[in-house]
Amino acid sequence: MATQVIDMVTIIKALSVAEKEFLGKKCRWLPVKGNADQKFLMRLYKEFRNDVEAIKGLKALASKSAKELNTFLRKNGFDIRLNPIPVVNGVQGFAVVALFDRFMSWIEKGTEGKITVGGKIYPAFRHGYNISFHSIPKYPHTAVALETIPGDTVWITFADKEIGGVKLLKQILELSKARKNQCNERYSRVVIPEVMLDERPDISFLKGVEARDSKKDPWIVDQALQQVKFAMNKMGVRAKSATAIAMKFGSFAKYVRPPDLVFDKPFYLWITTKGSSLPIVMIYSDTDSWRKADLEAL
């Protein structure tokens, strides 16, 4: 399986900004019935929204203009682009872009190294400062924690299976939440491959999520894009991520009354009763009978 990546922070930030800028404080997010991935995402949104708000360095922009948002993405070094945002029932849709660019240097830089796998040599680095080794309950591999100057911690452990998308998200959340007990395993240093990636994770599972705004009108996620860039070497780590989410007005949100059927020409009228297929009265009504009626006067 090729490298897989997904970022939840910018997704949550984008949804949060959508509420603040367009949907209102009383917004309700509704996953498509039967869509387990969307239901899981909504649970994460509620659980981690406040945590994400506390993360420094996040930037976001909300707009009804795809051009403005695409310019924002380009200026911040991302290639994903939103399509024009549609107008539905006369109501212009909107979109939000959330992104970050975070550099984390090792407290002491590592040294160059190499790793050979299957006869092929890969560039790597050795690192042995401000690191610790941890066990994760019910997980077969040791995790190493590498401290950085901003105070962030980079965690690395062997993968026990090949997964991507929401499954990858669930697995890493499970490992991250599990209690990590520092263990006594003795290693002199760690040797880690250098990593350089630029991926566009498929977050189309978000499409179709509905949000009821403060007026109880529904908005629907129409576009969901993400791009993640990551680099790691002996100097440290740089991570960049952007999520773009566009929402259109629900096609059934604003009730459009159908036109009236106006009987402005002669018409037939009949009445049926239970137990008989024969109408008890049949009328051809022309203008001569069109006048104010009084039921009691008959």
Coordinates of C-alpha atoms in Angstrom, one line a residue:
M1 CA 0.0 0.0 0.0
A2 CA 1.2 3.5 -0.8
T3 CA 1.7 6.1 2.0
Q4 CA -1.6 7.3 3.4
V5 CA -2.2 10.4 5.4
I6 CA -5.2 12.3 6.9
D7 CA -5.5 15.5 9.0
M8 CA -8.4 15.9 11.4
V9 CA -7.3 19.3 12.9
T10 CA -8.0 21.4 9.8
I11 CA -11.3 19.5 9.1
I12 CA -12.5 20.4 12.6
K13 CA -11.3 24.0 12.3
A14 CA -13.1 24.4 8.9
L15 CA -16.4 23.1 10.4
S16 CA -16.0 25.4 13.4
V17 CA -15.4 28.5 11.3
A18 CA -18.4 27.5 9.1
E19 CA -20.5 27.7 12.2
K20 CA -19.1 31.0 13.4
E21 CA -19.2 32.8 10.0
F22 CA -22.4 31.4 8.4
L23 CA -24.4 28.8 10.2
G24 CA -24.8 30.2 13.7
K25 CA -24.2 29.0 17.3
K26 CA -27.3 26.8 17.3
C27 CA -26.1 24.9 14.2
R28 CA -26.7 21.1 14.2
W29 CA -24.5 18.7 12.1
L30 CA -26.4 15.7 10.7
P31 CA -24.5 12.8 9.1
V32 CA -26.2 11.0 6.2
K33 CA -28.2 8.1 7.7
G34 CA -26.1 4.9 7.6
N35 CA -22.8 6.7 6.9
A36 CA -20.6 5.4 9.7
D37 CA -17.6 7.6 8.7
Q38 CA -19.6 10.8 8.9
K39 CA -21.1 9.7 12.3
F40 CA -17.6 9.1 13.6
L41 CA -16.4 12.4 12.3
M42 CA -19.3 14.3 14.0
R43 CA -18.4 12.6 17.3
L44 CA -14.8 13.7 16.9
Y45 CA -15.9 17.2 16.1
K46 CA -17.8 17.5 19.3
E47 CA -15.0 15.9 21.3
F48 CA -12.0 17.8 20.0
R49 CA -13.5 21.2 18.9
N50 CA -12.2 23.0 22.0
D51 CA -8.8 21.4 21.7
V52 CA -8.4 22.5 18.1
E53 CA -9.4 26.1 19.0
A54 CA -6.4 26.1 21.4
I55 CA -3.9 25.1 18.8
K56 CA -1.6 28.0 17.8
G57 CA -0.8 28.7 14.2
L58 CA -4.1 27.6 12.6
K59 CA -5.4 30.0 9.9
A60 CA -8.8 30.0 8.3
L61 CA -10.8 32.0 5.8
A62 CA -14.5 31.8 5.1
S63 CA -16.0 33.3 1.9
K64 CA -18.7 33.0 -0.7
S65 CA -16.0 33.3 -3.4
A66 CA -14.1 30.3 -4.5
K67 CA -11.6 32.6 -6.2
E68 CA -10.8 34.4 -3.0
L69 CA -10.3 31.1 -1.2
N70 CA -8.2 29.6 -4.0
T71 CA -5.9 32.6 -3.8
F72 CA -5.6 32.1 -0.1
L73 CA -4.6 28.5 -0.7
R74 CA -2.1 29.4 -3.4
K75 CA -0.4 32.1 -1.3
N76 CA 0.1 29.5 1.5
G77 CA 1.7 27.0 -0.8
F78 CA -1.2 24.6 -1.5
D79 CA -2.4 23.3 -4.9
I80 CA -5.9 22.1 -4.1
R81 CA -8.6 24.3 -5.7
L82 CA -12.4 24.7 -5.0
N83 CA -14.8 24.7 -7.9
P84 CA -17.3 27.6 -8.2
I85 CA -19.7 27.6 -5.2
P86 CA -23.2 27.1 -6.4
V87 CA -26.3 29.2 -5.9
V88 CA -29.4 27.1 -4.9
N89 CA -32.9 28.6 -4.7
G90 CA -31.4 32.0 -5.0
V91 CA -29.1 31.5 -2.0
Q92 CA -25.3 31.7 -2.5
G93 CA -23.3 28.9 -0.9
F94 CA -20.0 29.4 1.0
A95 CA -16.8 27.6 1.7
V96 CA -14.1 27.6 4.4
V97 CA -10.4 26.9 4.1
A98 CA -8.4 26.0 7.2
L99 CA -4.7 25.4 7.2
F100 CA -1.5 25.4 9.2
D101 CA 2.3 25.4 8.5
R102 CA 4.2 24.1 11.5
F103 CA 8.0 23.8 11.9
M104 CA 9.4 21.7 14.7
S105 CA 13.1 21.4 15.2
W106 CA 14.7 18.7 17.3
I107 CA 16.2 20.1 20.5
E108 CA 19.5 18.8 19.2
K109 CA 19.9 17.9 15.6
G110 CA 20.5 14.4 14.5
T111 CA 23.2 13.0 12.2
E112 CA 22.9 11.6 8.7
G113 CA 22.4 7.8 8.3
K114 CA 20.9 5.3 6.0
I115 CA 18.5 2.4 6.1
T116 CA 18.7 -0.6 3.7
V117 CA 15.5 -2.5 2.9
G118 CA 15.2 -5.1 0.2
G119 CA 18.6 -4.2 -1.1
K120 CA 17.6 -0.5 -1.6
I121 CA 19.3 2.2 0.4
Y122 CA 17.1 5.0 1.9
P123 CA 18.3 8.3 3.4
A124 CA 17.8 8.4 7.1
F125 CA 19.0 10.2 10.3
R126 CA 20.1 9.1 13.7
H127 CA 18.8 10.8 16.7
G128 CA 19.5 10.2 20.4
Y129 CA 18.7 13.3 22.3
N130 CA 15.5 14.2 24.2
I131 CA 13.8 11.0 23.3
S132 CA 12.0 8.4 25.3
F133 CA 10.6 5.0 24.7
H134 CA 7.0 3.9 25.7
S135 CA 4.8 0.9 25.7
I136 CA 1.3 1.1 24.6
P137 CA -1.2 -1.3 26.3
K138 CA -2.3 -4.1 24.0
Y139 CA 0.0 -3.0 21.2
P140 CA 2.9 -5.1 20.2
H141 CA 5.4 -2.4 19.3
T142 CA 7.4 0.2 21.3
A143 CA 6.7 3.9 20.6
V144 CA 9.4 6.5 20.6
A145 CA 8.7 10.1 21.6
L146 CA 10.9 12.8 20.1
E147 CA 10.7 16.2 21.8
T148 CA 10.9 19.4 19.8
I149 CA 11.7 23.0 20.6
P150 CA 8.1 24.3 20.3
G151 CA 7.2 21.7 22.9
D152 CA 5.4 19.4 20.5
T153 CA 6.2 15.7 20.6
V154 CA 6.6 13.5 17.5
W155 CA 5.5 9.9 18.1
I156 CA 6.7 7.0 16.0
T157 CA 5.9 3.3 16.2
F158 CA 5.8 0.4 13.8
A159 CA 2.5 -0.1 12.0
D160 CA 0.8 -3.4 12.6
K161 CA -1.3 -3.3 9.5
E162 CA -1.7 -1.4 6.2
I163 CA -4.6 1.0 6.4
G164 CA -5.6 4.4 5.2
G165 CA -8.4 7.0 5.4
V166 CA -10.8 6.8 8.3
K167 CA -9.3 3.5 9.5
L168 CA -5.9 5.2 9.8
L169 CA -7.5 8.0 11.7
K170 CA -9.2 5.6 14.2
Q171 CA -6.1 3.5 14.7
I172 CA -3.8 6.5 15.5
L173 CA -6.4 8.1 17.7
E174 CA -6.6 4.8 19.6
L175 CA -2.8 4.6 20.0
S176 CA -2.6 8.3 21.0
K177 CA -5.3 8.0 23.6
A178 CA -3.9 4.8 25.1
R179 CA -1.8 5.3 28.3
K180 CA 1.8 5.4 27.3
N181 CA 4.0 4.1 30.0
Q182 CA 7.7 5.0 29.7
C183 CA 9.5 1.7 29.4
N184 CA 13.0 0.6 30.2
E185 CA 14.1 -0.6 26.8
R186 CA 17.6 0.3 26.1
Y187 CA 18.5 1.8 22.8
S188 CA 21.4 4.1 22.1
R189 CA 19.6 6.1 19.4
V190 CA 16.8 5.8 16.8
V191 CA 17.4 5.6 13.1
I192 CA 14.5 7.0 11.1
P193 CA 14.0 7.3 7.4
E194 CA 13.8 10.8 6.1
V195 CA 10.3 11.5 4.9
M196 CA 9.1 13.9 2.2
L197 CA 5.5 13.7 1.0
D198 CA 2.8 15.8 -0.7
E199 CA -0.5 14.0 -0.5
R200 CA -4.2 14.8 -1.2
P201 CA -6.1 12.6 1.1
D202 CA -9.6 11.5 -0.1
I203 CA -12.0 13.2 2.4
S204 CA -15.0 12.9 0.1
F205 CA -16.7 10.9 2.8
L206 CA -17.6 14.3 4.2
K207 CA -19.8 15.1 1.2
G208 CA -23.5 15.0 2.0
V209 CA -23.1 16.0 5.7
E210 CA -26.0 18.3 6.5
A211 CA -25.9 21.3 8.9
R212 CA -29.0 22.9 10.2
D213 CA -28.3 26.6 10.7
S214 CA -29.8 28.8 13.4
K215 CA -32.9 29.3 11.3
K216 CA -33.2 25.5 10.9
D217 CA -32.4 25.7 7.2
P218 CA -30.2 22.9 5.9
W219 CA -26.8 23.3 4.3
I220 CA -25.0 20.4 2.6
V221 CA -21.3 19.8 2.2
D222 CA -20.8 19.9 -1.5
Q223 CA -17.0 19.9 -1.8
A224 CA -14.4 18.4 0.6
L225 CA -10.7 18.7 -0.3
Q226 CA -7.4 18.2 1.7
Q227 CA -3.7 18.5 1.0
V228 CA -1.0 17.5 3.4
K229 CA 2.7 18.2 3.0
F230 CA 5.3 16.7 5.4
A231 CA 9.1 16.6 5.7
M232 CA 11.3 15.1 8.3
N233 CA 15.1 15.0 8.5
K234 CA 18.0 15.4 11.0
M235 CA 17.0 19.0 11.6
G236 CA 13.4 18.4 12.6
V237 CA 9.9 18.2 11.1
R238 CA 7.7 20.5 9.0
A239 CA 4.0 19.8 8.6
K240 CA 1.6 21.7 6.4
S241 CA -2.1 20.8 6.0
A242 CA -5.1 22.5 4.3
T243 CA -8.7 21.5 4.2
A244 CA -11.3 23.2 2.0
I245 CA -15.0 22.5 2.6
A246 CA -17.8 24.1 0.5
M247 CA -21.4 24.1 1.4
K248 CA -24.5 24.7 -0.7
F249 CA -28.0 25.6 0.5
G250 CA -30.2 22.5 0.8
S251 CA -32.4 22.0 -2.2
F252 CA -35.3 21.5 0.1
A253 CA -34.3 24.0 2.7
K254 CA -36.2 27.0 1.5
Y255 CA -39.8 26.1 0.8
V256 CA -40.8 27.2 -2.6
R257 CA -44.6 27.2 -2.9
P258 CA -45.8 25.6 -6.1
P259 CA -48.0 27.8 -8.3
D260 CA -51.8 27.8 -7.7
L261 CA -54.0 25.8 -10.0
V262 CA -56.6 28.5 -10.9
F263 CA -59.9 27.3 -12.2
D264 CA -60.6 30.3 -14.4
K265 CA -62.5 28.3 -17.0
P266 CA -65.6 26.1 -16.8
F267 CA -65.0 23.0 -14.9
Y268 CA -66.5 19.6 -14.0
L269 CA -67.3 18.7 -10.5
W270 CA -68.6 15.5 -9.0
I271 CA -68.9 13.8 -5.6
T272 CA -68.5 10.2 -4.8
T273 CA -69.8 8.4 -1.7
K274 CA -68.9 5.2 0.1
G275 CA -70.5 2.0 -1.3
S276 CA -71.1 3.4 -4.8
S277 CA -69.0 4.1 -7.8
L278 CA -71.7 6.3 -9.1
P279 CA -71.3 10.0 -8.2
I280 CA -74.3 11.5 -6.5
V281 CA -73.8 14.7 -8.3
M282 CA -72.1 15.7 -11.5
I283 CA -71.7 19.3 -12.5
Y284 CA -70.4 21.3 -15.4
S285 CA -69.8 24.7 -13.8
D286 CA -69.7 27.8 -15.9
T287 CA -69.5 31.5 -15.0
D288 CA -73.2 31.8 -14.5
S289 CA -72.9 29.8 -11.3
W290 CA -69.9 31.5 -10.0
R291 CA -71.2 33.7 -7.2
K292 CA -71.0 34.0 -3.4
A293 CA -72.4 30.9 -1.8
D294 CA -74.4 30.5 1.4
L295 CA -74.6 26.9 2.5
E296 CA -77.5 27.6 4.9
A297 CA -79.6 29.2 2.2
L298 CA -80.1 26.1 0.2

